[in-house]
Short mmCIF file of C-alpha atoms in Angstrom, two decimals:
data_model
loop_
_atom_site.label_atom_id
_atom_site.label_comp_id
_atom_site.label_asym_id
_atom_site.label_seq_id
_atom_site.Cartn_x
_atom_site.Cartn_y
_atom_site.Cartn_z
CA UNK Z 82 -4.76 18.34 0.35
CA UNK Z 83 -4.03 22.02 0.62
CA UNK Z 84 -1.83 23.06 -2.02
CA UNK Z 85 -2.49 27.05 -1.53
CA UNK Z 86 0.82 28.69 -1.89
CA UNK Z 87 2.59 30.72 0.88
CA UNK Z 88 5.76 32.47 1.12
CA UNK Z 89 8.77 30.84 2.92
CA UNK Z 90 12.04 32.61 4.19
CA UNK Z 91 13.62 34.59 1.38
CA UNK Z 92 10.44 35.31 -0.52
CA UNK Z 93 10.47 31.72 -2.23
CA UNK Z 94 6.81 30.66 -2.85
CA UNK Z 95 6.02 27.08 -1.79
CA UNK Z 96 2.99 25.12 -1.29
CA UNK Z 97 1.57 25.15 2.34
CA UNK Z 98 1.70 21.23 2.42
CA UNK Z 99 5.37 21.04 1.54
CA UNK Z 100 5.98 19.30 4.94
CA UNK Z 101 3.27 16.79 4.21
CA UNK Z 102 5.19 15.24 1.18
CA UNK Z 103 8.07 12.88 1.32
CA UNK Z 104 11.29 14.22 0.06
CA UNK Z 105 12.51 12.70 -3.23
CA UNK Z 106 14.99 9.87 -2.98
CA UNK Z 107 16.88 7.59 -5.34
CA UNK Z 108 16.62 4.30 -3.56
CA UNK Z 109 14.72 3.00 -0.24
CA UNK Z 110 16.89 2.83 2.75
CA UNK Z 111 15.73 0.53 5.46
CA UNK Z 112 16.97 -0.08 9.02
CA UNK Z 113 17.78 -3.60 9.76
CA UNK Z 114 14.89 -5.29 11.47
CA UNK Z 115 14.57 -8.40 13.69
CA UNK Z 116 11.04 -9.10 12.83
CA UNK Z 117 10.69 -8.28 9.09
CA UNK Z 118 12.68 -9.03 5.90
CA UNK Z 119 13.71 -5.87 4.05
CA UNK Z 120 15.12 -8.23 1.11
CA UNK Z 121 12.52 -6.78 -1.38
CA UNK Z 122 12.66 -3.10 -0.22
CA UNK Z 123 16.33 -2.01 0.51
CA UNK Z 124 17.83 -0.49 -2.45
CA UNK Z 125 14.66 -0.52 -4.55
CA UNK Z 126 12.89 2.46 -6.22
CA UNK Z 127 9.40 3.29 -5.60
CA UNK Z 128 7.19 2.90 -8.70
CA UNK Z 129 3.92 4.38 -9.76
CA UNK Z 130 1.23 3.11 -12.21
CA UNK Z 131 3.11 4.32 -15.18
CA UNK Z 132 6.19 1.93 -14.32
CA UNK Z 133 3.96 -1.23 -14.07
CA UNK Z 134 3.37 -3.83 -16.47
CA UNK Z 135 -0.35 -4.95 -16.68
CA UNK Z 136 -3.74 -3.16 -16.90
CA UNK Z 137 -4.31 -0.08 -14.93
CA UNK Z 138 -7.19 -0.25 -12.27
CA UNK Z 139 -8.54 2.19 -9.97
CA UNK Z 140 -10.27 0.73 -7.11
CA UNK Z 141 -12.24 2.49 -4.30
CA UNK Z 142 -13.56 1.05 -1.13
CA UNK Z 143 -15.63 3.15 1.19
CA UNK Z 144 -17.51 2.73 4.56
CA UNK Z 145 -19.75 5.17 6.05
CA UNK Z 146 -19.51 5.51 10.01
CA UNK Z 147 -23.04 5.90 10.62
CA UNK Z 148 -24.05 6.79 13.99
CA UNK Z 149 -20.41 7.05 15.24
CA UNK Z 150 -19.74 10.68 16.46
CA UNK Z 151 -16.22 11.10 15.25
CA UNK Z 152 -14.49 13.58 13.04
CA UNK Z 153 -12.50 12.64 9.98
CA UNK Z 154 -9.17 13.85 11.67
CA UNK Z 155 -10.01 11.54 14.65
CA UNK Z 156 -10.33 8.51 12.57
CA UNK Z 157 -7.13 9.10 10.64
CA UNK Z 158 -5.36 9.61 14.00
CA UNK Z 159 -6.57 6.19 15.08
CA UNK Z 160 -5.89 4.72 11.96
CA UNK Z 161 -2.26 6.04 11.81
CA UNK Z 162 -1.70 5.04 15.33
CA UNK Z 163 -3.11 1.48 14.99
CA UNK Z 164 -2.79 0.78 11.27
CA UNK Z 165 -1.45 -3.04 11.54
CA UNK Z 166 -4.22 -3.93 13.98
CA UNK Z 167 -7.05 -3.49 11.32
CA UNK Z 168 -5.36 -5.88 8.77
CA UNK Z 169 -6.85 -9.29 8.19
CA UNK Z 170 -5.26 -12.11 10.19
CA UNK Z 171 -2.04 -13.57 8.82
CA UNK Z 172 -0.89 -10.40 7.26
CA UNK Z 173 1.65 -8.09 9.06
CA UNK Z 174 2.66 -4.42 8.70
CA UNK Z 175 5.88 -3.50 10.43
CA UNK Z 176 5.69 0.52 10.58
CA UNK Z 177 8.46 2.71 11.67
CA UNK Z 178 8.80 3.67 15.23
CA UNK Z 179 8.05 7.29 14.31
CA UNK Z 180 4.60 6.29 12.89
CA UNK Z 181 2.96 6.89 9.45
CA UNK Z 182 4.79 10.13 8.34
CA UNK Z 183 6.20 11.45 5.07
CA UNK Z 184 9.24 9.52 4.00
CA UNK Z 185 8.87 6.62 6.29
CA UNK Z 186 9.08 2.84 5.19
CA UNK Z 187 6.79 0.17 6.46
CA UNK Z 188 7.77 -3.50 5.81
CA UNK Z 189 4.97 -5.97 5.10
CA UNK Z 190 4.41 -9.75 4.86
CA UNK Z 191 0.95 -10.39 3.11
CA UNK Z 192 -1.17 -13.49 1.62
CA UNK Z 193 -1.62 -12.39 -2.12
CA UNK Z 194 -3.63 -15.49 -2.91
CA UNK Z 195 -2.75 -18.59 -4.75
CA UNK Z 196 -0.76 -19.86 -1.63
CA UNK Z 197 1.90 -17.09 -2.23
CA UNK Z 198 3.11 -14.84 0.36
CA UNK Z 199 4.66 -11.55 -0.48
CA UNK Z 200 7.44 -10.02 1.65
CA UNK Z 201 7.57 -6.29 0.47
CA UNK Z 202 6.95 -2.79 1.80
CA UNK Z 203 5.62 0.56 1.10
CA UNK Z 204 6.75 4.18 1.31
CA UNK Z 205 4.65 6.92 2.95
CA UNK Z 206 4.75 9.74 0.13
CA UNK Z 207 1.96 11.82 1.73
CA UNK Z 208 0.32 12.32 5.23
CA UNK Z 209 -1.73 15.01 6.66
CA UNK Z 210 -4.45 15.31 9.40
CA UNK Z 211 -7.09 13.64 7.12
CA UNK Z 212 -5.28 11.34 4.72
CA UNK Z 213 -2.08 9.50 4.16
CA UNK Z 214 -0.74 7.85 0.73
CA UNK Z 215 1.57 4.80 0.13
CA UNK Z 216 3.81 4.19 -3.01
CA UNK Z 217 4.85 0.64 -3.67
CA UNK Z 218 8.55 -0.48 -4.48
CA UNK Z 219 9.87 -2.34 -7.29
CA UNK Z 220 8.83 -6.04 -7.00
CA UNK Z 221 5.69 -5.61 -5.12
CA UNK Z 222 2.47 -7.13 -6.55
CA UNK Z 223 1.48 -4.07 -8.24
CA UNK Z 224 2.99 -0.65 -9.16
CA UNK Z 225 1.01 2.30 -7.89
CA UNK Z 226 -0.35 4.51 -5.03
CA UNK Z 227 -2.84 3.69 -2.22
CA UNK Z 228 -4.50 6.64 -0.53
CA UNK Z 229 -6.28 6.54 2.65
CA UNK Z 230 -8.79 9.30 3.52
CA UNK Z 231 -11.72 10.49 5.46
CA UNK Z 232 -14.38 13.04 4.67
CA UNK Z 233 -17.76 14.13 6.11
CA UNK Z 234 -20.84 13.57 4.16
CA UNK Z 235 -24.32 14.34 5.30
CA UNK Z 236 -23.23 14.50 8.91
CA UNK Z 237 -21.28 11.09 9.05
CA UNK Z 238 -17.59 10.47 8.43
CA UNK Z 239 -16.81 8.34 5.47
CA UNK Z 240 -13.59 6.40 5.29
CA UNK Z 241 -11.87 5.61 1.91
CA UNK Z 242 -9.17 3.50 0.56
CA UNK Z 243 -8.55 4.50 -3.12
CA UNK Z 244 -5.87 2.49 -5.24
CA UNK Z 245 -4.47 3.23 -8.65
CA UNK Z 246 -2.45 0.28 -9.59
CA UNK Z 247 -0.99 -1.75 -12.41
CA UNK Z 248 0.53 -5.32 -11.89
CA UNK Z 249 4.12 -4.94 -11.70
CA UNK Z 250 5.20 -7.76 -14.17
CA UNK Z 251 3.68 -10.65 -16.12
CA UNK Z 252 3.43 -13.11 -13.49
CA UNK Z 253 1.50 -10.89 -11.13
CA UNK Z 254 -0.74 -9.95 -14.17
CA UNK Z 255 -1.55 -13.67 -14.71
CA UNK Z 256 -2.71 -13.63 -11.06
CA UNK Z 257 -5.05 -10.78 -11.64
CA UNK Z 258 -6.12 -12.16 -14.84
CA UNK Z 259 -6.87 -15.70 -13.13
CA UNK Z 260 -8.82 -13.60 -10.44
CA UNK Z 261 -7.39 -14.44 -7.26
CA UNK Z 262 -5.27 -11.36 -7.40
CA UNK Z 263 -8.23 -9.03 -7.49
CA UNK Z 264 -10.16 -11.19 -5.21
CA UNK Z 265 -7.41 -11.06 -2.45
CA UNK Z 266 -7.03 -7.39 -2.88
CA UNK Z 267 -10.64 -6.57 -2.59
CA UNK Z 268 -11.24 -9.08 0.43
CA UNK Z 269 -8.08 -7.48 2.14
CA UNK Z 270 -9.36 -3.83 2.03
CA UNK Z 271 -13.17 -4.85 2.70
CA UNK Z 272 -11.96 -6.68 5.93
CA UNK Z 273 -9.46 -3.79 6.93
CA UNK Z 274 -12.22 -1.23 6.57
CA UNK Z 275 -14.84 -3.39 8.43
CA UNK Z 276 -12.35 -3.82 11.11
CA UNK Z 277 -11.70 -0.09 11.49
CA UNK Z 278 -15.34 0.84 11.47
CA UNK Z 279 -16.02 -1.86 14.21
CA UNK Z 280 -13.34 -0.30 16.35
CA UNK Z 281 -15.02 3.07 15.83
CA UNK Z 282 -18.23 1.93 17.04
CA UNK Z 283 -20.36 0.75 13.87
CA UNK Z 284 -21.82 -2.44 14.70
CA UNK Z 285 -22.64 -3.64 11.19
CA UNK Z 286 -20.26 -1.60 8.61
CA UNK Z 287 -21.09 -1.96 4.97
CA UNK Z 288 -18.12 -1.52 2.61
CA UNK Z 289 -18.90 -0.13 -0.84
CA UNK Z 290 -16.71 -0.98 -3.85
CA UNK Z 291 -16.12 0.60 -7.23
CA UNK Z 292 -13.68 -0.77 -9.66
CA UNK Z 293 -12.68 0.77 -13.06
CA UNK Z 294 -10.17 -0.38 -15.45
CA UNK Z 295 -8.55 3.04 -16.52
CA UNK Z 296 -6.21 1.27 -19.16
CA UNK Z 297 -6.77 -2.19 -20.47
CA UNK Z 298 -3.39 -2.41 -22.36
CA UNK Z 299 -0.29 -4.04 -21.15
CA UNK Z 300 3.23 -2.25 -21.26
CA UNK Z 301 5.24 -4.67 -22.96
CA UNK Z 302 8.29 -2.43 -22.45
CA UNK Z 303 8.12 -3.04 -18.76
CA UNK Z 304 8.24 -6.91 -19.02
CA UNK Z 305 11.76 -6.95 -17.58
CA UNK Z 306 10.14 -5.92 -14.22
CA UNK Z 307 9.73 -9.63 -13.32
CA UNK Z 308 13.32 -9.67 -12.32
CA UNK Z 309 12.37 -7.72 -9.00
CA UNK Z 310 9.39 -10.03 -8.41
CA UNK Z 311 9.19 -10.09 -4.79
CA UNK Z 312 7.15 -13.33 -4.31
CA UNK Z 313 9.71 -15.23 -6.40
CA UNK Z 314 12.54 -13.79 -4.67
CA UNK Z 315 11.17 -14.42 -1.05
CA UNK Z 316 10.45 -18.00 -2.19
CA UNK Z 317 14.05 -18.51 -3.53
CA UNK Z 318 15.30 -17.04 -0.29
CA UNK Z 319 13.04 -19.26 1.93
CA UNK Z 320 14.04 -22.43 0.07
CA UNK Z 321 17.76 -21.78 -0.64
CA UNK Z 322 19.61 -18.87 1.18
CA UNK Z 323 17.91 -19.50 4.38
CA UNK Z 324 18.53 -23.32 4.79
CA UNK Z 325 22.08 -22.69 3.51
CA UNK Z 326 22.80 -20.26 6.11
CA UNK Z 327 21.43 -22.51 8.99
CA UNK Z 328 23.55 -25.53 7.64
CA UNK Z 329 26.72 -23.15 7.62
CA UNK Z 330 25.96 -22.02 11.23
CA UNK Z 331 25.48 -25.60 12.39
CA UNK Z 332 28.82 -26.71 10.70
#
């Protein structure tokens, strides 16, 4: 990310990458969609690791595109344009028509393990020619940032997903502690990077993973985050509101 300052109109000094950042907002605003639910996104705030409840983790997943003659910028261009295609089967990302760009919001429906599905979303807070970054809303499985980037190392392009995350509430934290939260998250990004690498032309991609517990403490002041839990809200909606709406339509 280039943050070298430059002069804007009127002599005001601003970073060169200002246009790569999303503008500050109070709440997420989502256009109605016929294919994805915005139940757990519209009206929510985005939250970083400091707003989460559980232990803070930094997770890094990397794959080297050995033998593929492709630049970091070319890989990011493909990734942005075809982002949902590289996700594991059964998981869905409904991106904006304008693509992955600063300030845009994508709706998602994913399997978070333990038989639970999560209907939520992400906001693109940064995007340039070689990287882009998502931030999660209240109620998501975790509070944090996920950065997608590419670099050149020893004449080969390396693709990386790096997340700085904290379970959003005690229920999600129990899932992480039980193991299936971490397992599903790790498997998700391994499969995504392997799929992207194969698309680029790497026959046998090998994803390397590094996980660090940045802060082992829980933030008990954030226990109230459970009221936004997207998995619970989505389950209640599917089992109560949706059937009720169908009965009302039929009567």
